[in-house]
Coordinates of C-alpha atoms (C1' of nucleotides) in Angstrom, one line a residue:
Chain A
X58 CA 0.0 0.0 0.0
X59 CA 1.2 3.5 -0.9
X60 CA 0.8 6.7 1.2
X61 CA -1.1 9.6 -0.5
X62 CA -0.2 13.0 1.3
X63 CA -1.9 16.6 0.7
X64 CA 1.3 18.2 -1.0
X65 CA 0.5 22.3 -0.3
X66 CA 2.7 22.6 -3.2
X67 CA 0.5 21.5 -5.7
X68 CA -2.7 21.5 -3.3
X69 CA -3.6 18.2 -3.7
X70 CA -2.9 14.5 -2.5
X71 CA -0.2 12.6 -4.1
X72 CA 1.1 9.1 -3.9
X73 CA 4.4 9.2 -1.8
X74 CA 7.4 8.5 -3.7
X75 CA 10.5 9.2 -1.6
X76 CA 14.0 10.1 -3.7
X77 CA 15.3 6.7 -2.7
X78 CA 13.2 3.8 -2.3
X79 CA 12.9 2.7 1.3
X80 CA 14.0 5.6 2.6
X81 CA 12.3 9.3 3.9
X82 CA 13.6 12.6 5.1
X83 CA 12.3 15.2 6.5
X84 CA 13.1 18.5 7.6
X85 CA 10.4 20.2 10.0
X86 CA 10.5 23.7 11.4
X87 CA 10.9 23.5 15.0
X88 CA 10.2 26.6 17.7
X89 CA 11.7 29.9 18.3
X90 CA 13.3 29.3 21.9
X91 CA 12.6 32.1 23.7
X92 CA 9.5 30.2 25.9
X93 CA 8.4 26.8 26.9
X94 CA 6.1 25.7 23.8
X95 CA 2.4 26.6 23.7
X96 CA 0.2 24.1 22.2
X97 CA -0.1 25.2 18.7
X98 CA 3.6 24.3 18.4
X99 CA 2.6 21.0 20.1
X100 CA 0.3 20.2 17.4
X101 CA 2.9 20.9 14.6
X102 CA 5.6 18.6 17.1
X103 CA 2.7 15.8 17.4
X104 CA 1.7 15.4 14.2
X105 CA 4.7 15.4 12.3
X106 CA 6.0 13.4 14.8
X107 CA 2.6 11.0 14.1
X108 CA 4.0 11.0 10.3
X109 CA 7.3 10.0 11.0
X110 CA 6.4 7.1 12.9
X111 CA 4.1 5.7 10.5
X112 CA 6.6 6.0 7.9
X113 CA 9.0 4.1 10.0
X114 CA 5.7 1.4 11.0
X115 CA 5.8 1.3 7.1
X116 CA 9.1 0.2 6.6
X117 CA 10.9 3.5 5.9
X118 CA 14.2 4.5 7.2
X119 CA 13.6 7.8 8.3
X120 CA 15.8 10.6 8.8
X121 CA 13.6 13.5 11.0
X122 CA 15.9 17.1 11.3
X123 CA 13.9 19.1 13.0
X124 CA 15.9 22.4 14.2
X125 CA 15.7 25.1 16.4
X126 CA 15.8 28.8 16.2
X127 CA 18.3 29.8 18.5
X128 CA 19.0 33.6 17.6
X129 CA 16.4 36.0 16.5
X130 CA 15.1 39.0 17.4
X131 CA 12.4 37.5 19.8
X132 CA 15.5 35.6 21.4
X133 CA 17.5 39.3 21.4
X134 CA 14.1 41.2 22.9
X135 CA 13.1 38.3 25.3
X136 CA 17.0 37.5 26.9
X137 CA 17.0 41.8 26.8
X138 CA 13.6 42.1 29.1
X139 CA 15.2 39.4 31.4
X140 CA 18.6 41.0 31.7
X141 CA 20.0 37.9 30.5
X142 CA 22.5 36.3 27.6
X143 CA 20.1 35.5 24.6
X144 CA 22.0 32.4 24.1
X145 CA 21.9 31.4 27.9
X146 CA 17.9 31.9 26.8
X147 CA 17.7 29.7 24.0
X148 CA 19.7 26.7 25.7
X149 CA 17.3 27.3 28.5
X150 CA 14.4 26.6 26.5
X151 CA 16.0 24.2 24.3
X152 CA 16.5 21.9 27.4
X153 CA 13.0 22.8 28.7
X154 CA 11.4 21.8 24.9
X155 CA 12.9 18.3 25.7
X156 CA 10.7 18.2 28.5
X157 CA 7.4 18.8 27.2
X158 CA 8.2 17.1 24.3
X159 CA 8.9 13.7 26.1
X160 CA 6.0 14.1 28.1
X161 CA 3.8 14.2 24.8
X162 CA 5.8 11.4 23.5
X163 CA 7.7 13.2 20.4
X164 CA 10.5 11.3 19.7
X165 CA 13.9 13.0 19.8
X166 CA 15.1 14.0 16.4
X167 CA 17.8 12.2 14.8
X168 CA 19.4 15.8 13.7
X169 CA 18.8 18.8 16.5
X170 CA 20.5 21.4 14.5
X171 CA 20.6 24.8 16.1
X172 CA 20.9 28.1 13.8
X173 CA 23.9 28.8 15.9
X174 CA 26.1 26.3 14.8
X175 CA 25.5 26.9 11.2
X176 CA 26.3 30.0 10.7
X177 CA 29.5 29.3 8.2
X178 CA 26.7 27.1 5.8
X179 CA 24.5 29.9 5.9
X180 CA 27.2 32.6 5.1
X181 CA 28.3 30.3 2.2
X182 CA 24.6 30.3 0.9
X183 CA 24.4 33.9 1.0
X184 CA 27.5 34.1 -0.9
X185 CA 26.8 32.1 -3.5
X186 CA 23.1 33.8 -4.1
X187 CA 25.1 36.7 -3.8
X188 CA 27.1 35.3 -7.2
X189 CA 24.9 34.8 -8.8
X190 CA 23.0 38.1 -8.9
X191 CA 20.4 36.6 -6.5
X192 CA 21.1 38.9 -3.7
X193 CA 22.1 42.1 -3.0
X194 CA 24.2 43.9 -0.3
X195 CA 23.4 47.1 0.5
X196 CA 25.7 48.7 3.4
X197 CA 26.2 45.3 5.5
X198 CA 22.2 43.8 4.8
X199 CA 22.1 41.8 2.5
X200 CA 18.7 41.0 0.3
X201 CA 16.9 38.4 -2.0
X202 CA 15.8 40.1 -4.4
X203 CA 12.6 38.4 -5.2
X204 CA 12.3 38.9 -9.0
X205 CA 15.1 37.3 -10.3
X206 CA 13.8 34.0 -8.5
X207 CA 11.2 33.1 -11.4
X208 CA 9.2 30.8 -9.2
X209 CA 8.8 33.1 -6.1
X210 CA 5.0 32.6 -4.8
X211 CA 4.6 29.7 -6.1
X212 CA 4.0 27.7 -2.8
X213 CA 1.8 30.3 -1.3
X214 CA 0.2 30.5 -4.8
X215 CA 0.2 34.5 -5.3
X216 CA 1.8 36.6 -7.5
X217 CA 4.7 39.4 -6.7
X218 CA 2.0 41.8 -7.9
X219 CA -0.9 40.1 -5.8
X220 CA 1.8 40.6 -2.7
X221 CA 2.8 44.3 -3.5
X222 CA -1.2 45.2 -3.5
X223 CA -1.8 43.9 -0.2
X224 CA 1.5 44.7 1.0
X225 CA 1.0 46.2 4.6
X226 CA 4.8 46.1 5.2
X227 CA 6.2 49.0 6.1
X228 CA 8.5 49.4 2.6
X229 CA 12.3 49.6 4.0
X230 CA 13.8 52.3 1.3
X231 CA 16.8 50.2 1.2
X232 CA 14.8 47.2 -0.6
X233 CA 15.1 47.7 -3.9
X234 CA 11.5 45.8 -4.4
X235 CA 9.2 45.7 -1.2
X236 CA 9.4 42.2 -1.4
X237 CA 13.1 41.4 -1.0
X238 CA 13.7 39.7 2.5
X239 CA 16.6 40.0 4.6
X240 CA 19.7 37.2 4.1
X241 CA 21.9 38.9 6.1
X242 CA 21.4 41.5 8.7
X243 CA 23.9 44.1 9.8
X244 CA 24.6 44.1 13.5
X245 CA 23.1 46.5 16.0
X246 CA 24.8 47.7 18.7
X247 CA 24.7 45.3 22.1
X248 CA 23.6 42.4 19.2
X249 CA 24.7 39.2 18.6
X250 CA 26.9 38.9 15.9
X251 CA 29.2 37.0 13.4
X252 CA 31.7 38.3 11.1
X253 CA 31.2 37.8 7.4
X254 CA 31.8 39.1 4.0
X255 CA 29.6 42.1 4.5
X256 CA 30.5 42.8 8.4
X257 CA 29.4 41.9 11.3
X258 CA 25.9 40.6 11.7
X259 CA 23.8 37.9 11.9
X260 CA 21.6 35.7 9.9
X261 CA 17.9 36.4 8.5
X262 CA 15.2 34.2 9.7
X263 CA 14.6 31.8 6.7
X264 CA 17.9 30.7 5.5
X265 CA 18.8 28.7 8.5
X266 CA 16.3 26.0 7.6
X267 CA 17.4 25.9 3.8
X268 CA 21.5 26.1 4.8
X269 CA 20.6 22.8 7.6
X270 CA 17.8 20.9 5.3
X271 CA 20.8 20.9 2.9
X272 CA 23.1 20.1 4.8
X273 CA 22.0 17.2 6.5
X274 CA 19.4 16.0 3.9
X275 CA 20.6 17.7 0.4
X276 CA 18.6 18.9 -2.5
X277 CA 15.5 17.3 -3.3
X278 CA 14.7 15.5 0.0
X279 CA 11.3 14.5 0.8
X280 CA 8.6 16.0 3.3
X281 CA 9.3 19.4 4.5
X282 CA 6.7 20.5 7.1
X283 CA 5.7 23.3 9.5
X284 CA 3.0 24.9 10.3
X285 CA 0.5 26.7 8.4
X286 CA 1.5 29.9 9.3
X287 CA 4.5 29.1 7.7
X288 CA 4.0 29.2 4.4
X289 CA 4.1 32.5 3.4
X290 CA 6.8 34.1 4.0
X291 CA 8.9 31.5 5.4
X292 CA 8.9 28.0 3.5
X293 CA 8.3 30.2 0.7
X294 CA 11.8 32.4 1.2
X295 CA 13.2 28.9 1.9
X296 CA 12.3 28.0 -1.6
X297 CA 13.8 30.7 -3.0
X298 CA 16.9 31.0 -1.5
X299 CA 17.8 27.1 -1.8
X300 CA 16.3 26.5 -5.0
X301 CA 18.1 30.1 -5.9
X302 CA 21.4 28.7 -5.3
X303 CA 20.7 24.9 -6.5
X304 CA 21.0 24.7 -10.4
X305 CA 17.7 23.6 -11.1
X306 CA 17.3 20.8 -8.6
X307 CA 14.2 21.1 -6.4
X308 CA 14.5 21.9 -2.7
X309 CA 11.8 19.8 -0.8
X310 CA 9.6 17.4 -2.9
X311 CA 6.5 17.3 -0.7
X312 CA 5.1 20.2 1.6
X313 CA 3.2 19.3 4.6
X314 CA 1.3 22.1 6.8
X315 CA -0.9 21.3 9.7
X316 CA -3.8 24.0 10.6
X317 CA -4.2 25.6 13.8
X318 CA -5.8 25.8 17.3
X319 CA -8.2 28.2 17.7
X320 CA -9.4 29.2 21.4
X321 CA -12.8 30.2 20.7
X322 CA -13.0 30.0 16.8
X323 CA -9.7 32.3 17.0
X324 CA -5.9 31.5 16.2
X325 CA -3.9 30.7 19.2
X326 CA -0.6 32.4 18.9
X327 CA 1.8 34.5 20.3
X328 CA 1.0 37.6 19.2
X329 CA -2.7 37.5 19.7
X330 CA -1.1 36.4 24.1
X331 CA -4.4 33.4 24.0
X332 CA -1.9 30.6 24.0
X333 CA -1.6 28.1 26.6
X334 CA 1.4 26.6 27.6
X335 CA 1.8 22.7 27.1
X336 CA 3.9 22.8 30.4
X337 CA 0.5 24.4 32.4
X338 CA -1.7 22.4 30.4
X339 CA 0.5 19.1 31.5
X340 CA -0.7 19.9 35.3
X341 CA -4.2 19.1 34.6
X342 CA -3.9 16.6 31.6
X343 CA -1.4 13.8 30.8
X344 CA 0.9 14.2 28.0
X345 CA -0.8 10.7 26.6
X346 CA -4.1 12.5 27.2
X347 CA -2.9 15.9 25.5
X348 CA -1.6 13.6 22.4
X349 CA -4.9 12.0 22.0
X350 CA -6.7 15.5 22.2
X351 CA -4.3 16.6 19.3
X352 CA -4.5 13.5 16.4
X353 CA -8.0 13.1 17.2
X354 CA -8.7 16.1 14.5
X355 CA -6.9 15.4 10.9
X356 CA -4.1 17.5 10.6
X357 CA -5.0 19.9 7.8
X358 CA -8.8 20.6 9.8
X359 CA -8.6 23.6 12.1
X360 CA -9.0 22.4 16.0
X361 CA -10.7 24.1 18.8
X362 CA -9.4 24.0 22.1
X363 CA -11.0 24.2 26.2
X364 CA -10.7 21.9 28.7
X365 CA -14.0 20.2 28.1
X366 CA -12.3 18.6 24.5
X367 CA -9.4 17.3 27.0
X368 CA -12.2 15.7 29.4
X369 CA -13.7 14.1 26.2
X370 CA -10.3 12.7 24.7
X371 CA -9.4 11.8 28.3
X372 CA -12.3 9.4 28.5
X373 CA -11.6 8.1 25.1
X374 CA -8.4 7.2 25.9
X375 CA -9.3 5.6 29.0
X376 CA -11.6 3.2 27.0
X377 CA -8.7 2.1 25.0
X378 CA -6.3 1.5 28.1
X379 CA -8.8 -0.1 29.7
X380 CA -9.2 -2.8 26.7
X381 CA -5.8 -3.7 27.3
X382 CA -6.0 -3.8 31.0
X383 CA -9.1 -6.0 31.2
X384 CA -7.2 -7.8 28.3
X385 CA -4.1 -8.2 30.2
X386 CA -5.8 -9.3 33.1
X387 CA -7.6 -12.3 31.7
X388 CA -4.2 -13.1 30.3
X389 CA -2.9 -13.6 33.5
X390 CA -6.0 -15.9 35.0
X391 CA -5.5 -18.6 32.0
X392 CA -2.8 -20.6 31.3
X393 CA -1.1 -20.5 27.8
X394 CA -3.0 -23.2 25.7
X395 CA -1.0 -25.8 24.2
X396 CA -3.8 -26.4 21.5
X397 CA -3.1 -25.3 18.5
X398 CA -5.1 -21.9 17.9
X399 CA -8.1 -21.6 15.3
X400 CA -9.5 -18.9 13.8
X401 CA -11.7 -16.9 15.6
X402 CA -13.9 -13.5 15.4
X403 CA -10.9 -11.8 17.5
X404 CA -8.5 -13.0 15.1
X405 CA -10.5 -11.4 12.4
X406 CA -11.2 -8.4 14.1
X407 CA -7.7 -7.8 14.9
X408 CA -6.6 -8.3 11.4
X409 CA -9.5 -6.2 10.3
X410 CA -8.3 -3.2 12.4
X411 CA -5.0 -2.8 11.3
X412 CA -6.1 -3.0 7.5
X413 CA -8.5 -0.3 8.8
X414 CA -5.8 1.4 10.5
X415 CA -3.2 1.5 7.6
X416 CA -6.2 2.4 5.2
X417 CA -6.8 6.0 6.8
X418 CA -3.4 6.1 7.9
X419 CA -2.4 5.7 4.3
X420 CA -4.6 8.3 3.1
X421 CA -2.6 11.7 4.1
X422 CA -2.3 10.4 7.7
X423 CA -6.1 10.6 8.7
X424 CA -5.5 9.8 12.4
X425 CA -8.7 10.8 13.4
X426 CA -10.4 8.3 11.0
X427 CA -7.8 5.8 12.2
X428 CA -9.1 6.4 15.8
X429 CA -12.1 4.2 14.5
X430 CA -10.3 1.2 14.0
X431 CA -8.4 1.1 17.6
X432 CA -12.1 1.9 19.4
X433 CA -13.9 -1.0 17.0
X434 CA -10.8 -3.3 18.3
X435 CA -11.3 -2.5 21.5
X436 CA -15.3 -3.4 21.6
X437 CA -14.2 -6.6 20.0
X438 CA -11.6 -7.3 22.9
X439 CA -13.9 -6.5 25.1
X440 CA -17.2 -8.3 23.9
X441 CA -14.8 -11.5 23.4
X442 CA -13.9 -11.0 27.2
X443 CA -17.7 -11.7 28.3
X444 CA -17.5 -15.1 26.5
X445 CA -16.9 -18.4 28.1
X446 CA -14.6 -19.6 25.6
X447 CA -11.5 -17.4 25.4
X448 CA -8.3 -18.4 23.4
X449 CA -5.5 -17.2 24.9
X450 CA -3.8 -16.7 21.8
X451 CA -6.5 -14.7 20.4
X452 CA -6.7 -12.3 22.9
X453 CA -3.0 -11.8 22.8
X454 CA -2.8 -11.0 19.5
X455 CA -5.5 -8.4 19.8
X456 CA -4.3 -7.1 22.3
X457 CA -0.6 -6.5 20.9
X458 CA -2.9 -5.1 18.1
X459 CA -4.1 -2.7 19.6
X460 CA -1.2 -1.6 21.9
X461 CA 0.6 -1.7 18.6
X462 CA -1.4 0.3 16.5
X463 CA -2.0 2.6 19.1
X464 CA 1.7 3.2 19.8
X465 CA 2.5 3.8 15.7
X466 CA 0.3 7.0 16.9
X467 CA 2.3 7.9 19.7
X468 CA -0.3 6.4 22.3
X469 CA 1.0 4.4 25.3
X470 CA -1.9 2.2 26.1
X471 CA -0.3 0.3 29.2
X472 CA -1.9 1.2 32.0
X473 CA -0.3 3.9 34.6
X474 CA 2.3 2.3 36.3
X475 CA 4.3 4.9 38.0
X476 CA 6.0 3.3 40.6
X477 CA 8.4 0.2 40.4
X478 CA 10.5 -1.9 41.8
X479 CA 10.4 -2.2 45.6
X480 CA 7.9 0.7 46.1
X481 CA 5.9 -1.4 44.0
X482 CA 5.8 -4.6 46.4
X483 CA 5.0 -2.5 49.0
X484 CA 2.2 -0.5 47.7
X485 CA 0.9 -4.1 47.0
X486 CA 1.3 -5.0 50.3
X487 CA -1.0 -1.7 51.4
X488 CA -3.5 -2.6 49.2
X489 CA -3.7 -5.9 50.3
X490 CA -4.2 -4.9 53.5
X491 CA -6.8 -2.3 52.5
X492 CA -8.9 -4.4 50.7
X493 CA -8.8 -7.1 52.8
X494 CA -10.1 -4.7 55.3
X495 CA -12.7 -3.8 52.9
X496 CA -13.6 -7.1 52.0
X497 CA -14.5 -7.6 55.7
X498 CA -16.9 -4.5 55.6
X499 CA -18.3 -6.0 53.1
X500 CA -18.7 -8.7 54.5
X501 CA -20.5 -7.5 57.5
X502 CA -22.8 -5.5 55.3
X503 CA -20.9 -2.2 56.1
X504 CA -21.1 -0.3 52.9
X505 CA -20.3 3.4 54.4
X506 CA -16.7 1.8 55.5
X507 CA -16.9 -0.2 52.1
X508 CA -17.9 3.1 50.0
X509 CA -15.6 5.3 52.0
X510 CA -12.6 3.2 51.2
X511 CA -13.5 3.2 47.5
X512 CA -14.0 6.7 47.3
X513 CA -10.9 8.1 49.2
X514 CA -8.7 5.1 47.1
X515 CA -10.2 7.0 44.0
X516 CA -9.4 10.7 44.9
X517 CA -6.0 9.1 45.4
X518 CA -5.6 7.9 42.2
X519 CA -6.1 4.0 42.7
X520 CA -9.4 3.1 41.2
X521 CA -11.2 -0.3 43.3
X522 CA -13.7 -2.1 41.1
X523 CA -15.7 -4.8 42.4
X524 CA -16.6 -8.1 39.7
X525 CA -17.9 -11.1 40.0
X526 CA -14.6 -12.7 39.9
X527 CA -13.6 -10.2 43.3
X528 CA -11.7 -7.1 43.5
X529 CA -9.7 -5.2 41.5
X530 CA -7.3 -2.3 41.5
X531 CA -5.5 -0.1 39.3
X532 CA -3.2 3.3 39.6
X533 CA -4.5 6.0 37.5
Chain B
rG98 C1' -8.2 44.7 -1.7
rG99 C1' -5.5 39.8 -3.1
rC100 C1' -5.1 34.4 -1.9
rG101 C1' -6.9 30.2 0.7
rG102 C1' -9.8 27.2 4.1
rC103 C1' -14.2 25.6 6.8
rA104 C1' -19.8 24.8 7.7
rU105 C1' -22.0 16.9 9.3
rA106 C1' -26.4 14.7 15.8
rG107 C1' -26.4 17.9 22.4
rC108 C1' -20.7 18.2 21.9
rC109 C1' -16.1 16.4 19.3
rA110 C1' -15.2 14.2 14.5
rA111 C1' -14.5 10.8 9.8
rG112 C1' -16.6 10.4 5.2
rU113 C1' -15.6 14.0 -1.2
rG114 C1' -21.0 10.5 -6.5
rG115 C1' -24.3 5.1 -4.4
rU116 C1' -27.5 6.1 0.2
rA117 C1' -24.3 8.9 7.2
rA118 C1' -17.3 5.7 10.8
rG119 C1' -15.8 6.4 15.6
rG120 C1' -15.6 9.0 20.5
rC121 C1' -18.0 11.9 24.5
rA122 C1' -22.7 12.9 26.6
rG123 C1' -28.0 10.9 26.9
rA124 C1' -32.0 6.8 27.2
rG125 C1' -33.3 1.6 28.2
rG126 C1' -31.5 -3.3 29.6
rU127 C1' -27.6 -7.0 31.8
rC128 C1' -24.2 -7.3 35.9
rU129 C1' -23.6 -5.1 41.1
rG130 C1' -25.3 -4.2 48.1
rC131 C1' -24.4 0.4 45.6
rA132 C1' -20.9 2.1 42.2
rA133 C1' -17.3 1.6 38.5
rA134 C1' -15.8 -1.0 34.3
rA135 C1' -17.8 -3.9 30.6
rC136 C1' -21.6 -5.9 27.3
rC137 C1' -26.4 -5.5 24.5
rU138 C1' -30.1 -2.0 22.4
rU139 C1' -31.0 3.0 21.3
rU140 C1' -29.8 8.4 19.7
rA141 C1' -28.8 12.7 12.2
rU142 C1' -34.8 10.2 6.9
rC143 C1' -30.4 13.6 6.8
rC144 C1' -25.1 16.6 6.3
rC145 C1' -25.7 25.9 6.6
rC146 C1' -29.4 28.0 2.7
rC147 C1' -31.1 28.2 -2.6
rA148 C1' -30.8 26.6 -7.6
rG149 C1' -28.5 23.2 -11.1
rU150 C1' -25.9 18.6 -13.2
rU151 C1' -27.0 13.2 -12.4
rC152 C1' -30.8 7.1 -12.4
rG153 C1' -28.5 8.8 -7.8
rA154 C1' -25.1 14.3 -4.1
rA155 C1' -23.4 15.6 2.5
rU156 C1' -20.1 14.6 -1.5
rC157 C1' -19.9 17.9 -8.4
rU158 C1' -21.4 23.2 -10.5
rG159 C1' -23.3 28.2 -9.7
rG160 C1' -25.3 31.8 -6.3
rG161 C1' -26.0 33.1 -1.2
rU162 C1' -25.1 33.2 4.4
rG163 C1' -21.8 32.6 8.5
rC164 C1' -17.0 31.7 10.5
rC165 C1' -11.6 31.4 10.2
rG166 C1' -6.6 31.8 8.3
rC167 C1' -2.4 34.0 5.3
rC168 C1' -0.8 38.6 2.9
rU169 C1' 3.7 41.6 9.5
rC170 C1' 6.8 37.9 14.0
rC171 C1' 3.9 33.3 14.7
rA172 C1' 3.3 25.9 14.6

RNA sequence: GGCGGCAUAGCCAAGUGGUAAGGCAGAGGUCUGCAAAACCUUUAUCCCCCAGUUCGAAUCUGGGUGCCGCCUCCA
């Protein structure tokens, strides 16, 4: 099966054909770190991190760059308020991004490259645009100039003369078309800077990602994604400048954008000061929890956020764990059959939800569709469970199924288990203890002690359930 | 002004020509001392409105209405 994904290039789904067979790269736009992320940057981090694993579930061997700004004028203004070095700043909230992003189970990278530590590629880029008649130096900045690039707007799909009539820019007289971005900008005083052919100064914003998607992937690579926001002027200056300076060759080969959260119909971002923090919103919600909230919605669909949409994907979630728990658990009360396994419903229902799974998967990573197939799996599991006859094998394989499809998503499905080792043993003990003490209550037809126990277990965190088969208890 | 997107049940959300996935909430039932979890049944004659194309449209076309984004730093 072959993955069709929305290129914003041409606007419209293609099959996937990476530059070599069996293998993917992709380049995505990480954060400005001047601030812990907020969670529209969480949804760019989850979903291409969503893409990337699927790719690898497919078979690919996939090299994920995703870098971070380290030096910009938000890094300058920010470190400047706080009295502090701007790159002390960005290492600050480079280490913090690790953080967050663990909780919400991104994967690490394989390439972390920092703007900083590329500044010599970038100069070289400049340079060479500089050549050949691309760019322009004027008095230590030094410009694209936009018309000699042929293709310019063609990933935002406007025209230079569509972008001069709505231009609201304030036209710097130095430009010698409104247009023209910076490459290179001179130093100010009490700036960051580097030395370079045209003086000191630093780098503009978008040529960092072309100088480190080239460098670590080269020309033509495959997915290139950010967010939305990004397209215009960003990914489409990247364009520009690397395809500018490459002979002919194309820079990225696929363009991915996600849409946006919007609190209360409106954008979440910086600017607008209605963003929320993934590290505030990880006091009330679990990064699993936050995860689910965020694939739950295709990627290109705009996604409203509020507390209540976290309750609902909470509970979802829970319905999935609890699959594998109740699963799991009547794993562990039958003994491995020796018989040799037959085809069952479960069987087919596992097999079932993976093609299901890999079919909206394979269609421009539709998560949210693909949500179906781990909740129709888990009814299955669980309907199987109220049956007398239960093959073992069966319900491990559906199980793994699920546990497996729902971790190609990112999802750990294993229930809570916080503590281990010998805290473990003795929070066994305890419980034993308390619900033998329970049990007694029960026994003696003393529900308040019975009900009080339950309750006060559950404000705790340790959920009591009582079946048929006795009591039961789980962290959570 | 230019460019683009969206509108599906109480809520969230798939579905882009063949007769409405899934989740949350709700209702009834099973189980339970009660609960929880789980299971079973049930919940949109209809997909913003109006025209049109078609044997057939939520899905295509045209026209409305509403909302949003980009064009300035932003995921």
């Amino acid at each position: 099966m072959t993955i069709r994904l929305f290129n914003s290039l041409t606007r419209s789904k293609e099959e996937f054909v990476p530059r070599e067979p069996g293998k993917a790269s992709i380049y995505a736009c990480g954060p400005t770190t001047y601030n812990y992320f907020h969670l529209g940057n969480a949804r760019m981090l989850v979903v291409f991190d969503m893409v990337r694993r699927y790719l690898i579930s497919k078979g690919y061997d996939v090299t994920y760059v995703q870098n971070f700004t380290d030096v910009d004028d938000k890094i300058i203004k920010r470190a400047a308020e706080e009295g502090c070095d701007p790159f002390v700043l960005a290492r600050k909230y480079i280490d913090e991004y690790f953080k967050d992003a663990s909780a919400l189970q991104i994967l690490p990278a394989d390439v972390h490259p920092k703007a900083t530590e590329h500044i010599t590629e970038m100069i070289d880029i400049v340079a060479k645009l500089e050549e050949k008649g691309l760019a322009y130096n004027i008095d230590g900045d030094v410009y694209f100039a936009v018309e000699k690039f042929p293709g310019y707007g063609k990933l935002s799909g406007r025209s230079l003369e569509d972008m001069q009539a709505g231009a609201r820019v304030e036209v710097d007289e130095k430009k010698r078309n409104p247009m023209d971005f910076a490459l290179w900008k001179k130093a100010k005083k009490g700036e960051p800077f580097w030395e370079s052919p045209w003086g000191q100064g630093r780098p503009g914003w978008h040529i960092e990602c072309s100088a480190m998607a080239l460098k670590y992937l080269g020309p033509g690579f495959d997915i290139h994604g950010g967010g939305g926001d990004l397209i215009f002027p960003h990914h489409e200056n990247e364009i520009a400048q690397s395809e500018g300076c490459l002979d002919g060759e194309p820079f990225a080969r696929y363009w991915m954008h996600n849409a946006f959260i919007t609190i209360n119909q409106e954008k979440m971002s910086k600017s607008l000061g209605n963003f929320f923090l993934v590290r505030d919103v990880l006091k009330k919600f679990s990064g699993n929890v936050i995860r689910f909230y965020l694939l739950g919605t295709h990627y290109r669909s705009p996604l409203d956020f509020d507390d209540e949409k976290l309750v609902m994907a909470s509970k979802g979630l829970d319905r999935l764990k609890n699959s594998v728990r109740l699963a799991q658990e009547a794993l562990a009360k039958v003994l491995p059959d020796e018989e040799p396994f037959f085809e069952d419903d479960l069987i087919a229902a596992a097999r079932l939800a993976r093609k299901s799974f890999e079919e909206a998967m394979d269609d421009d990573f539709n998560s949210a569709q693909a949500y179906s197939a781990l909740f129709d799996l888990a009814r299955e599991i669980n309907t199987y469970l109220t049956k007398e006859i239960k093959q073992p094998f069966a319900l491990t394989e559906a199980c793994n199924t699920l546990q497996e499809l729902g971790q190609i998503l990112g999802f750990d499905l294993q229930a809570e288990d916080e503590i281990s080792g010998e805290e473990e043993g003795k929070l066994s003990q305890v419980m034993d203890l308390v619900l033998d003490i329970r049990k007694n209550a029960r026994k003696n037809k003393d529900w308040a002690t019975a009900d009080l126990i339950r309750d006060r277990m559950k404000e705790i965190g340790i959920v009591i359930e009582d079946t048929p088969d006795g009591v039961r208890w789980y962290l959570k």
